[in-house]
Amino acid sequence: MFKKILIANRGEIACRVAATARRLGLKTVAVYSDADASAKHVSFCDESVHIGGSAPRDSYLRWEKIIEAAKTTGAEAIHPGYGFLSENEEFAKACAVAGLIFIGPPASAIKAMGLKSESKQLMEKAGVPLVPGYHGSDQNPVMLKHEADRIGYPVLIKASAGGGGKGMRAVEKSEDFDAALASCKREAINSFGNDTVLVEKYAQRPRHIEIQVFGDMHGNYVYLFERDCSVQRRHQKVLEEAPAPGLSSEMRQQMGLAAVAAARAVNYVGAGTVEFIVEQRADGSMNFFFMEMNTRLQVEHPVTEAITGLDLVEWQLRVASGEPLPLAQDQLRINGHAIEARICAENPDNNFLPTTGTLHVYDKPVCTAFERAELRNAGIAVRIDDGVGQGDTISPFYDSMVAKLIVHGQTREEALARMDEALAQTRIVGLATNVQFLRYVVRSPSFAQANLDTALIPREEAVLFNQEPVGLAMAAAAAIAQTLLSEKATEGSDPFSRRDGWQTHGVTQRPFEFDFRGEPAKAALTYGHDGALQLTVGGMSGPLAFSKGVQGIDIQFASQRVTATVYTQGEVDHVFTARGATQITAIDLLAHAGESHTEGGRLTAPMPGKILSFSVKAGDLVKKGQPLAVMEAMKMEHTIAAPADGVVEELLYAPGDQVTEGAELLKISV
Ligand code: ADP
Ligand code: ADP
Ligand code: MG
């Protein structure tokens, strides 16, 4: 076994790898960018080396710097994590040239599986079932369309070099093919520098089921069962679980053997994932087809760890140091059920637009700390893998994943209940996240009943978006309770001393104004002679009583009882209850007296990023909602739309320009 390894990554995966290394007694070296100077992964490792600027190409992708860091610190091997250099054949080769061990597959296997078209040709030879389609080298658009017509619609056009859900276009009918092909090729050349595409049948009611495989240097292979990752947005995974609900043991074995055949065909070594698309036919039959192989540790590997009781990073380290696989196929068992939720800095109600900001509050559910958890006992009920702490910032430079929440139960129902509870205890203030959305997904009929396919999110749209888990009345009651409690703590409880209360016939009334979900709302609080409170808000009126409890503020209002935790950030109260979380803005009646609001036709960048293109020029007439520009930030493309009808006066940036958050991109006169 190695004595010291370098981890060529950041965030949760760098911390995850370091935890196992430490448990096995290995020393760890972190690398970091400017933005990550005080990141958790840096303090988590024994040593650290600064490798450059914040943008990945200036740091985490600079492999000559990383190799130099390994040499100077005396690390024997490099763990690439996922993303960044993990699937970079040149990097794997450069490690070998420098006398370092790359903790991953041989460069030849990375290359063989790197391009989707070429890997499909290989898999065809190895007898692995493929989705009907065209994955040849002829890229003539007329020929590709001809192939699509032959395959039959709907089809999927995929960038051969694609990844991360990018470079894919579903096409419903022949007439739409040419435009989709052109746009797919454009995205492919921009994102991957390679516009080769393949065309394949779009599977019916598709499920994404992948197999975890492992190989060693002695020719042994095993599969560590499957993960169902069907719940996706933008073709990217949001919730993953193991085992896959409803998968028969015969099909599990067939898929496992096909995945092992895929790995064997490329002399695979280490951890890899063979992704299959599973078609669910109307007659109930299921067929699986090879999609791609990811030649690295996968984001969702913890669900496999939870059901097998194994530590996959430990296996990676053992295999890379030349040891044989710790267990044979017949020694592997599935225990219970595990689900992972990816907690991301994004706004589901705004087309999942990534968000940035500071984690002012970051409360987590009680977990079995991973470093201490004896995974072998598979006793982990709740686990959080993250690379951030309270006070840290989610910056625009890297992807938007804040943390992974993993739960285990003896049954799927148990795991589901645990997930809902764990999400309820995950409280983040400072930036928008998908925590509440994940709770809706977990509770949606489709997910709860394991009616899974990749269209789950659009199908359940009605119960997933723009929900109101805590109504105005309770949100206002919580905000008022919080205000009164903090006033009591600072200035005493005498309502008569308040500047904004007034008195009539010995009864003190106090008005409140809120902004709740974009709508103004008024509330009135009445103090009775006996100190009892009466609240009127949102068409409800009744006694209000509250007290500070251990779990938060216990509130009773209009025959409802709720325990709420309220975090105040400026004028915004973030209210967390068992039913869900919401925000309510308290308008300071004195501060806002006489103020007027004006909304202009300003068009600003919602986040820092790069301008990719403008679709308008000065002088153009634009309609509200019309796309004006495309920017790239946090590895995704965002379309900027016109806020109102108007005329474009001036473009203030050019394609390729880097812009800061809030920068005015173009002027529109309305
Ligand atoms: P999984 O490991 O489950 O396949 P993803 O598909 O979301 O998870 O990708 C894993 C990681 O790979 C991501 O964190 C991301 O950093 C990286 N990645 C893969 N493809 C791309 C891409 N096209 N652009 C940027 N990052 C990518
Ligand atoms: P990436 O490299 O971006 O992960 P994949 O080929 O793995 O690309 O596909 C990503 C997702 O797109 C899959 O998880 C699945 O949801 C969807 N998908 C891919 N191929 C098909 C197909 N033939 N039919 C239906 N959905 C598909
Ligand atoms: Mg994939």
XYZ file of C-alpha atoms and ligand atoms in Angstrom:
725
model
C 0.000 0.000 0.000
C 1.050 3.595 -0.629
C 2.354 5.825 2.143
C 1.300 9.122 0.604
C -1.128 10.091 -2.153
C -2.023 13.363 -3.844
C -5.692 14.133 -4.457
C -6.087 16.038 -7.721
C -9.550 17.370 -6.978
C -11.535 19.606 -4.650
C -14.794 19.713 -2.737
C -16.618 16.717 -1.409
C -14.779 14.092 -3.440
C -11.371 15.329 -2.277
C -12.591 15.123 1.348
C -14.143 11.719 0.671
C -10.905 10.269 -0.700
C -8.875 11.832 2.119
C -11.158 10.254 4.746
C -10.451 6.731 3.531
C -6.763 7.420 3.038
C -6.548 8.620 6.616
C -8.440 5.584 7.909
C -5.907 3.356 6.128
C -2.982 5.326 7.549
C -1.948 7.048 4.298
C -0.749 10.644 4.219
C -2.609 12.961 1.873
C -1.643 15.966 -0.225
C -4.303 18.441 -1.347
C -3.994 20.816 -4.276
C -5.964 24.035 -4.398
C -6.796 27.081 -6.459
C -6.992 30.722 -5.342
C -10.721 30.400 -4.676
C -10.122 27.317 -2.529
C -7.316 28.674 -0.336
C -9.373 28.089 2.793
C -11.514 25.223 1.503
C -12.404 22.228 3.629
C -10.437 19.777 1.485
C -7.238 21.734 2.118
C -7.534 21.542 5.898
C -8.661 17.929 5.621
C -5.382 16.781 4.063
C -1.979 16.528 5.723
C -0.277 18.859 3.241
C -1.424 21.160 0.499
C 0.010 22.780 -2.602
C -1.329 25.893 -4.309
C -1.556 25.243 -8.054
C -2.999 28.414 -9.535
C -5.965 30.609 -10.303
C -9.618 29.943 -9.608
C -10.746 28.872 -13.076
C -10.263 25.093 -13.526
C -7.993 25.589 -16.543
C -5.673 27.646 -14.315
C -5.506 25.055 -11.537
C -7.330 21.716 -11.348
C -6.792 21.008 -15.048
C -3.074 21.955 -15.056
C -1.654 18.538 -14.916
C 2.015 19.494 -15.178
C 1.568 21.556 -11.979
C -0.205 18.687 -10.266
C 2.480 16.179 -11.192
C 5.130 18.593 -9.980
C 3.250 18.935 -6.682
C 3.206 15.153 -6.301
C 6.926 14.951 -6.983
C 7.901 17.697 -4.570
C 5.747 16.334 -1.745
C 6.861 12.755 -2.303
C 3.404 11.355 -3.101
C 3.535 7.987 -4.837
C 0.118 8.040 -6.444
C -2.569 10.470 -7.627
C -6.300 10.047 -7.062
C -8.160 12.135 -9.652
C -11.645 12.023 -8.066
C -14.337 12.619 -10.696
C -14.602 15.402 -13.266
C -11.440 17.435 -13.971
C -8.597 15.071 -14.983
C -10.260 11.798 -14.018
C -10.998 10.721 -17.578
C -8.021 12.348 -19.224
C -5.923 9.772 -21.013
C -2.986 12.188 -21.412
C -2.899 12.820 -17.696
C -2.906 9.092 -16.894
C 0.030 8.673 -19.293
C 1.897 11.664 -17.891
C 1.601 10.187 -14.390
C 3.248 6.979 -15.601
C 6.032 8.925 -17.334
C 6.673 10.784 -14.065
C 6.838 7.508 -12.161
C 3.547 8.111 -10.360
C 0.632 5.719 -10.072
C -2.651 6.996 -11.456
C -5.411 5.648 -9.202
C -7.699 4.686 -12.027
C -7.811 2.520 -15.108
C -4.979 2.189 -17.642
C -4.791 5.076 -20.134
C -5.752 2.648 -22.908
C -9.079 1.862 -21.183
C -9.831 5.578 -20.704
C -9.186 6.134 -24.392
C -11.257 3.135 -25.479
C -14.274 4.361 -23.494
C -13.668 8.083 -24.033
C -15.740 8.538 -27.149
C -19.271 7.210 -27.158
C -19.213 6.169 -30.833
C -15.963 4.268 -30.606
C -16.834 2.596 -27.327
C -20.098 1.400 -28.891
C -18.201 -0.189 -31.750
C -16.065 -2.019 -29.174
C -19.068 -3.095 -27.132
C -20.776 -4.440 -30.214
C -17.794 -6.741 -30.702
C -17.876 -7.770 -27.036
C -21.537 -8.787 -27.378
C -22.893 -6.077 -25.059
C -26.425 -5.041 -26.131
C -26.581 -1.584 -27.781
C -29.454 0.819 -28.391
C -30.409 0.565 -32.067
C -28.636 3.443 -33.761
C -25.831 4.748 -35.911
C -22.408 5.255 -34.349
C -20.157 5.236 -37.383
C -17.673 7.829 -38.563
C -19.666 9.167 -41.557
C -20.975 12.558 -40.425
C -22.731 13.645 -43.612
C -25.947 15.364 -42.415
C -28.043 13.820 -45.194
C -26.813 10.364 -44.268
C -27.376 10.983 -40.530
C -30.933 12.054 -41.202
C -31.459 9.019 -43.354
C -30.235 6.875 -40.441
C -32.588 8.664 -38.033
C -35.523 8.006 -40.368
C -34.509 4.367 -40.565
C -34.165 4.025 -36.747
C -37.594 5.619 -36.276
C -38.531 8.601 -34.091
C -38.075 9.711 -31.396
C -34.290 9.605 -31.713
C -31.499 11.071 -29.648
C -28.533 12.844 -31.220
C -25.514 12.643 -28.918
C -22.102 14.233 -29.058
C -19.650 11.351 -29.112
C -17.305 13.276 -26.808
C -20.181 14.507 -24.624
C -20.588 14.223 -20.891
C -22.387 15.785 -17.957
C -25.693 15.721 -19.872
C -24.400 18.181 -22.461
C -24.505 17.803 -26.220
C -27.745 15.837 -26.507
C -30.869 16.569 -28.529
C -34.046 14.503 -28.562
C -35.813 14.689 -31.929
C -39.508 13.879 -32.204
C -39.974 13.937 -35.958
C -38.055 13.944 -39.219
C -38.763 17.627 -39.973
C -36.943 18.680 -36.794
C -33.827 16.611 -37.422
C -31.680 19.101 -39.378
C -32.074 21.951 -36.906
C -31.420 19.658 -33.925
C -28.321 18.213 -35.573
C -26.905 21.668 -36.272
C -27.506 22.865 -32.717
C -26.116 19.654 -31.203
C -22.955 19.964 -33.294
C -22.554 23.600 -32.284
C -22.784 22.743 -28.597
C -20.441 19.770 -29.074
C -17.700 21.789 -30.745
C -18.007 24.561 -28.135
C -18.035 22.261 -25.124
C -15.856 19.345 -26.198
C -13.908 20.576 -29.224
C -15.265 17.624 -31.224
C -18.533 17.628 -33.154
C -18.822 13.955 -34.038
C -22.312 12.753 -33.163
C -24.158 9.469 -32.998
C -27.856 8.895 -33.477
C -29.822 6.366 -31.473
C -33.356 5.318 -30.685
C -34.909 7.208 -27.802
C -35.914 4.411 -25.429
C -39.555 4.121 -24.265
C -40.146 5.069 -20.625
C -36.386 4.964 -20.118
C -34.683 4.204 -16.856
C -31.027 4.896 -16.234
C -29.596 1.856 -14.469
C -25.852 1.554 -14.127
C -23.580 -1.185 -12.853
C -20.594 -0.591 -10.600
C -17.709 -2.751 -11.758
C -14.244 -3.368 -10.379
C -11.216 -5.014 -11.904
C -7.738 -5.696 -10.569
C -4.305 -6.178 -12.165
C -4.642 -9.949 -11.907
C -7.535 -10.293 -14.333
C -10.312 -10.529 -11.717
C -13.614 -8.705 -12.235
C -16.717 -8.266 -10.123
C -19.862 -6.177 -10.301
C -21.131 -4.436 -7.185
C -24.741 -4.414 -8.335
C -26.691 -1.530 -9.771
C -27.785 2.028 -9.113
C -30.970 3.508 -10.486
C -30.313 7.118 -11.520
C -33.490 7.765 -13.477
C -34.472 10.926 -11.642
C -32.739 13.587 -13.692
C -32.990 17.185 -14.773
C -31.121 18.408 -17.861
C -30.052 14.751 -18.356
C -28.178 15.063 -15.061
C -28.785 12.929 -12.012
C -30.552 14.331 -8.952
C -31.547 11.253 -6.914
C -29.871 7.875 -7.093
C -30.719 4.639 -5.371
C -29.587 1.072 -4.969
C -30.809 -1.525 -5.604
C -33.006 -0.558 -8.582
C -36.666 -1.045 -7.601
C -38.375 -3.869 -9.456
C -35.219 -5.272 -11.045
C -35.409 -9.067 -11.099
C -32.383 -10.993 -9.884
C -32.053 -12.543 -13.374
C -31.882 -9.142 -15.003
C -29.486 -7.892 -12.318
C -27.192 -10.783 -13.103
C -27.481 -10.300 -16.875
C -26.653 -6.631 -16.549
C -23.819 -7.371 -14.137
C -22.298 -9.902 -16.502
C -22.683 -7.546 -19.478
C -20.923 -4.815 -17.488
C -18.102 -7.175 -16.571
C -17.822 -8.157 -20.249
C -17.563 -4.450 -21.116
C -14.801 -3.945 -18.554
C -12.952 -7.065 -19.636
C -13.072 -5.958 -23.280
C -10.885 -2.950 -22.432
C -8.699 -4.668 -19.780
C -10.211 -2.437 -17.181
C -8.580 -1.990 -13.774
C -10.095 -0.188 -10.779
C -13.569 1.288 -10.276
C -15.778 1.928 -13.275
C -19.430 2.325 -14.089
C -21.227 0.866 -17.050
C -24.334 2.915 -17.762
C -27.335 1.260 -19.356
C -30.566 2.684 -20.614
C -33.418 0.379 -19.683
C -36.505 0.450 -21.847
C -39.804 -0.345 -20.141
C -42.275 -1.650 -22.713
C -46.050 -1.405 -22.424
C -46.253 -5.172 -21.832
C -44.106 -4.789 -18.707
C -40.930 -6.215 -20.216
C -37.612 -4.463 -19.629
C -34.625 -4.416 -21.965
C -31.238 -2.966 -21.238
C -28.774 -1.338 -23.629
C -25.227 -0.054 -23.138
C -24.972 3.768 -23.066
C -21.434 4.533 -21.968
C -18.765 3.576 -19.481
C -17.476 6.146 -17.005
C -13.892 5.252 -16.248
C -13.749 6.716 -12.748
C -15.398 6.736 -9.368
C -18.940 8.020 -9.756
C -20.638 10.801 -7.778
C -23.294 8.364 -6.557
C -20.917 5.608 -5.389
C -22.043 6.010 -1.729
C -25.348 4.212 -2.360
C -23.365 1.177 -3.483
C -21.221 1.468 -0.367
C -24.317 1.647 1.802
C -25.882 -1.550 0.425
C -22.665 -3.566 0.199
C -20.984 -2.299 3.371
C -17.801 -1.682 1.395
C -15.560 1.333 0.958
C -14.998 1.763 -2.768
C -12.145 4.227 -2.315
C -10.370 1.615 -0.200
C -10.832 -0.857 -3.044
C -9.443 1.695 -5.509
C -6.353 2.208 -3.361
C -5.792 -1.523 -2.869
C -6.199 -2.312 -6.550
C -3.934 0.572 -7.625
C -1.224 -0.643 -5.289
C -1.366 -4.077 -6.912
C -3.475 -6.034 -4.442
C -6.151 -8.401 -5.730
C -9.847 -7.504 -5.350
C -10.778 -7.944 -1.675
C -13.869 -10.059 -2.464
C -15.091 -12.402 -5.187
C -18.497 -12.179 -6.846
C -20.096 -14.876 -4.671
C -19.038 -13.037 -1.520
C -20.962 -9.881 -2.431
C -24.438 -9.250 -1.032
C -27.050 -6.514 -1.131
C -28.197 -5.322 2.264
C -31.251 -3.064 2.446
C -31.833 0.022 0.345
C -29.962 3.306 -0.066
C -30.859 6.648 -1.639
C -28.641 9.627 -2.407
C -29.837 13.174 -3.008
C -27.580 15.746 -4.623
C -28.005 19.018 -2.808
C -27.234 21.723 -5.320
C -27.024 25.503 -5.270
C -29.757 26.122 -7.802
C -33.270 27.418 -8.121
C -35.657 24.674 -9.277
C -38.464 27.220 -9.747
C -36.264 29.172 -12.123
C -35.361 26.395 -14.529
C -32.712 25.050 -12.102
C -30.545 28.119 -12.634
C -27.409 27.680 -10.499
C -26.962 30.108 -7.647
C -23.915 31.383 -5.820
C -23.509 32.825 -2.370
C -22.399 32.255 1.176
C -23.678 29.443 3.366
C -24.672 31.714 6.255
C -26.488 28.834 7.866
C -25.661 25.231 7.060
C -27.386 22.863 9.480
C -27.082 19.188 8.763
C -28.964 16.152 10.002
C -27.245 14.035 12.601
C -25.002 11.640 10.694
C -22.649 8.852 11.388
C -19.457 10.708 10.559
C -17.928 8.953 7.608
C -14.409 8.856 9.015
C -15.617 6.927 11.998
C -18.346 4.873 10.394
C -17.500 1.234 10.174
C -18.923 0.829 6.724
C -18.448 -2.885 6.988
C -21.319 -3.023 9.402
C -23.453 -1.213 6.837
C -24.923 0.535 9.817
C -24.907 3.951 8.185
C -28.368 5.399 8.290
C -27.579 8.970 7.283
C -24.357 10.143 5.710
C -23.401 13.527 4.325
C -20.492 13.938 1.957
C -19.581 17.550 1.469
C -16.631 19.846 0.944
C -18.002 22.967 2.550
C -18.817 24.285 5.978
C -20.977 27.072 7.359
C -19.580 30.418 6.230
C -18.085 28.983 3.030
C -18.997 30.324 -0.374
C -20.392 28.500 -3.370
C -18.441 30.253 -6.102
C -19.193 30.425 -9.804
C -15.985 28.599 -10.703
C -17.014 25.024 -9.974
C -20.123 22.932 -10.158
C -23.132 23.691 -8.044
C -23.222 20.595 -5.853
C -23.109 21.600 -2.180
C -23.420 18.180 -0.575
C -24.632 14.644 -1.039
C -27.107 13.236 1.422
C -27.147 9.459 1.613
C -29.577 7.377 3.651
C -29.872 3.660 4.208
C -32.794 1.575 5.427
C -33.730 -2.072 5.541
C -36.455 -1.359 2.976
C -37.033 1.348 0.377
C -39.883 2.748 2.487
C -37.581 3.075 5.465
C -34.928 4.784 3.356
C -37.536 7.145 1.879
C -38.815 8.187 5.285
C -35.259 8.716 6.480
C -34.445 10.813 3.416
C -37.457 13.050 3.960
C -36.501 13.552 7.597
C -32.841 14.181 6.763
C -33.812 16.747 4.103
C -36.084 18.457 6.624
C -33.079 18.789 8.926
C -30.864 20.208 6.182
C -31.204 23.958 6.541
C -29.317 26.265 4.266
C -29.574 30.038 4.357
C -27.666 32.372 2.093
C -28.403 30.975 -1.324
C -31.191 29.128 -3.087
C -30.863 25.346 -3.063
C -32.920 22.388 -4.227
C -33.440 20.940 -0.714
C -37.164 21.648 -0.618
C -37.555 20.486 -4.215
C -35.856 17.189 -3.334
C -38.409 16.681 -0.570
C -41.203 17.174 -3.090
C -39.611 14.675 -5.437
C -39.137 12.112 -2.674
C -42.789 12.539 -1.643
C -44.201 12.616 -5.190
C -46.449 9.647 -6.057
C -44.089 8.489 -8.825
C -41.006 8.377 -6.646
C -42.778 7.070 -3.557
C -44.285 4.209 -5.584
C -41.041 3.626 -7.512
C -42.739 4.423 -10.801
C -39.378 5.485 -12.207
C -38.259 6.775 -15.578
C -36.255 9.754 -16.766
C -39.437 11.811 -17.323
C -40.379 11.664 -13.635
C -39.679 15.334 -12.956
C -41.721 16.716 -15.893
C -44.510 14.205 -15.173
C -44.780 15.275 -11.532
C -44.367 18.960 -12.372
C -47.640 19.891 -10.682
C -46.413 18.801 -7.258
C -42.757 19.794 -7.655
C -42.615 23.423 -8.693
C -43.818 26.673 -7.154
C -45.186 24.904 -4.109
C -46.074 26.559 -0.853
C -45.201 24.177 1.975
C -45.820 26.795 4.639
C -48.694 29.174 3.939
C -48.660 32.928 4.442
C -50.444 32.716 7.801
C -47.928 30.374 9.392
C -44.941 32.078 7.757
C -46.112 35.453 9.066
C -46.841 33.995 12.512
C -43.296 32.547 12.606
C -41.745 35.826 11.461
C -43.723 37.793 14.056
C -42.861 35.312 16.813
C -39.201 35.597 15.882
C -39.388 39.415 15.901
C -41.097 39.540 19.287
C -38.674 37.047 20.791
C -35.653 38.982 19.594
C -37.169 42.292 20.763
C -37.812 40.758 24.136
C -34.183 39.755 24.287
C -32.910 43.202 23.351
C -35.398 45.864 24.411
C -37.884 44.334 26.816
C -41.391 43.198 26.029
C -43.345 46.391 26.542
C -45.478 46.911 23.420
C -46.142 50.531 24.413
C -42.532 51.457 23.854
C -42.644 50.431 20.198
C -42.408 53.291 17.722
C -44.717 51.640 15.209
C -47.534 50.461 17.499
C -50.596 52.514 18.361
C -53.157 52.460 21.072
C -56.950 52.614 20.962
C -59.090 52.187 24.058
C -56.280 50.557 25.940
C -55.636 47.934 23.279
C -52.330 48.113 21.446
C -52.268 47.231 17.788
C -49.176 46.713 15.742
C -49.169 46.494 11.960
C -46.763 44.327 9.967
C -46.151 44.216 6.271
C -44.596 41.354 4.417
C -43.622 40.271 1.006
C -44.534 36.627 0.601
C -43.825 34.819 -2.672
C -43.752 38.111 -4.535
C -47.066 39.361 -3.140
C -47.510 42.094 -0.520
C -49.339 41.035 2.632
C -50.499 42.919 5.710
C -50.830 41.568 9.219
C -52.111 43.085 12.447
C -51.182 42.022 15.913
C -53.361 43.012 18.839
C -52.124 42.968 22.424
C -54.944 42.251 24.864
C -55.054 43.606 28.425
C -53.949 40.249 29.755
C -50.979 40.117 27.379
C -52.732 37.644 25.058
C -51.997 38.162 21.362
C -54.458 38.148 18.518
C -53.177 37.955 14.941
C -54.953 38.765 11.701
C -53.227 37.806 8.480
C -54.073 36.258 5.117
C -57.791 36.060 5.847
C -57.211 34.325 9.178
C -57.679 35.696 12.623
C -57.045 34.024 15.952
C -54.982 33.875 19.090
C -51.225 33.628 18.624
C -49.093 31.904 21.239
C -45.457 30.932 21.020
C -42.527 29.902 23.116
C -38.927 28.998 22.539
C -38.484 25.228 22.567
C -35.505 22.947 22.065
C -36.220 22.293 18.379
C -37.180 25.880 17.537
C -40.128 28.135 18.272
C -43.344 26.294 19.154
C -46.112 28.300 17.548
C -49.844 28.022 17.885
C -51.971 30.079 15.561
C -55.522 29.683 14.329
C -55.794 26.057 15.468
C -52.457 25.088 13.852
C -49.412 24.024 15.806
C -45.961 24.191 14.252
C -42.374 24.070 15.437
C -40.380 26.497 13.340
C -36.728 27.417 13.176
C -36.333 30.947 11.881
C -33.122 32.472 10.625
C -33.195 36.183 9.934
C -30.964 37.532 7.232
C -31.493 41.239 6.729
C -35.217 41.655 6.100
C -35.741 38.049 5.092
C -36.889 35.426 7.573
C -36.085 31.869 6.539
C -38.696 29.653 8.148
C -38.016 25.925 8.464
C -40.750 23.570 9.658
C -41.246 19.808 9.470
C -43.601 20.380 6.526
C -41.118 22.399 4.566
C -39.247 25.654 4.355
C -40.189 29.078 3.098
C -39.043 32.676 3.164
C -40.937 35.753 4.126
C -39.677 39.310 3.873
C -40.624 41.684 6.652
C -40.965 45.214 5.366
C -39.732 47.751 7.856
C -42.615 50.190 7.836
C -40.562 53.111 9.125
C -37.578 52.656 6.855
C -39.676 52.315 3.724
C -42.037 55.238 4.303
C -42.296 57.389 1.183
C -40.014 55.218 -0.937
C -40.986 54.453 -4.504
C -39.843 51.597 -6.684
C -38.902 51.916 -10.302
C -38.250 48.999 -12.598
C -36.205 49.695 -15.693
C -35.355 47.659 -18.779
C -31.952 46.761 -17.362
C -30.518 43.486 -18.418
C -27.984 42.074 -16.054
C -25.991 38.898 -15.648
C -27.729 36.659 -13.073
C -24.333 35.265 -12.084
C -20.677 35.652 -12.981
C -19.773 33.858 -16.203
C -18.805 34.105 -19.823
C -20.871 35.534 -22.675
C -21.226 32.909 -25.397
C -23.405 34.757 -27.890
C -25.886 37.537 -28.472
C -28.919 36.770 -30.600
C -29.804 40.451 -31.097
C -27.983 43.589 -32.209
C -28.411 47.303 -31.538
C -31.627 48.625 -33.058
C -33.527 45.296 -32.876
C -37.090 45.290 -31.604
C -37.512 42.691 -28.886
C -40.514 41.136 -27.189
C -40.721 40.301 -23.502
C -39.275 36.814 -22.927
C -37.352 36.741 -26.198
C -33.860 35.195 -25.865
C -31.183 37.880 -26.115
C -27.917 36.294 -25.092
C -26.450 33.020 -23.955
C -23.975 32.878 -21.110
C -22.032 30.060 -19.582
C -21.622 29.820 -15.851
C -21.096 26.938 -13.473
C -20.634 24.606 -16.420
C -24.086 25.273 -17.817
C -25.532 27.467 -20.476
C -28.127 30.063 -19.550
C -30.316 32.029 -21.877
C -30.908 35.639 -20.927
C -34.384 36.766 -21.965
C -35.824 40.233 -22.490
C -37.499 41.490 -19.285
C -39.938 43.622 -21.309
C -40.802 44.670 -24.871
C -38.386 47.285 -26.195
C -35.590 48.258 -28.534
C -31.982 47.149 -28.100
C -29.876 50.278 -27.713
C -26.432 48.879 -27.212
C -24.601 45.622 -26.498
C -22.167 46.255 -23.666
C -20.059 43.109 -24.053
C -18.851 40.834 -26.826
C -18.994 37.033 -27.044
C -16.124 35.533 -25.047
C -16.166 38.314 -22.460
C -16.121 37.401 -18.788
C -18.794 39.243 -16.801
C -19.409 39.714 -13.095
C -22.716 39.114 -11.366
C -25.093 42.029 -11.894
C -23.092 43.436 -14.808
C -25.338 45.201 -17.311
C -25.120 43.163 -20.519
C -27.108 45.329 -22.881
C -29.270 48.406 -22.855
C -32.892 48.191 -23.854
C -35.215 51.150 -24.074
C -38.774 50.226 -23.185
P -21.736 10.817 -12.469
O -20.451 10.612 -11.765
O -22.845 10.238 -11.738
O -21.731 10.446 -13.917
P -22.113 13.417 -13.518
O -22.540 12.796 -14.784
O -22.951 14.529 -13.002
O -22.019 12.352 -12.374
O -20.638 13.925 -13.718
C -19.644 13.669 -12.760
C -18.671 14.760 -12.782
O -18.048 14.791 -14.034
C -19.293 16.097 -12.526
O -19.080 16.515 -11.222
C -18.585 16.985 -13.489
O -17.622 17.737 -12.801
C -17.854 16.103 -14.446
N -18.296 16.249 -15.824
C -18.680 15.287 -16.637
N -18.956 15.753 -17.830
C -18.751 17.060 -17.820
C -18.879 18.123 -18.777
N -19.278 17.941 -19.991
N -18.594 19.353 -18.397
C -18.191 19.573 -17.158
N -18.048 18.624 -16.224
C -18.325 17.381 -16.539
P -23.549 11.722 -20.483
O -22.181 11.383 -20.957
O -23.876 13.144 -20.651
O -23.796 11.188 -19.105
P -25.257 9.563 -21.446
O -25.085 8.877 -22.747
O -24.817 8.808 -20.242
O -24.527 10.971 -21.507
O -26.779 9.972 -21.288
C -27.226 10.839 -20.281
C -28.719 10.652 -20.038
O -29.489 10.857 -21.226
C -29.101 9.282 -19.580
O -28.923 9.092 -18.189
C -30.562 9.199 -19.989
O -31.380 9.900 -19.090
C -30.582 9.955 -21.285
N -30.430 9.042 -22.425
C -29.266 8.688 -23.018
N -29.472 7.825 -24.045
C -30.795 7.622 -24.118
C -31.648 6.868 -24.993
N -31.172 6.142 -25.997
N -32.976 6.889 -24.775
C -33.492 7.635 -23.766
N -32.751 8.385 -22.927
C -31.428 8.396 -23.081
Mg -23.717 9.242 -18.567
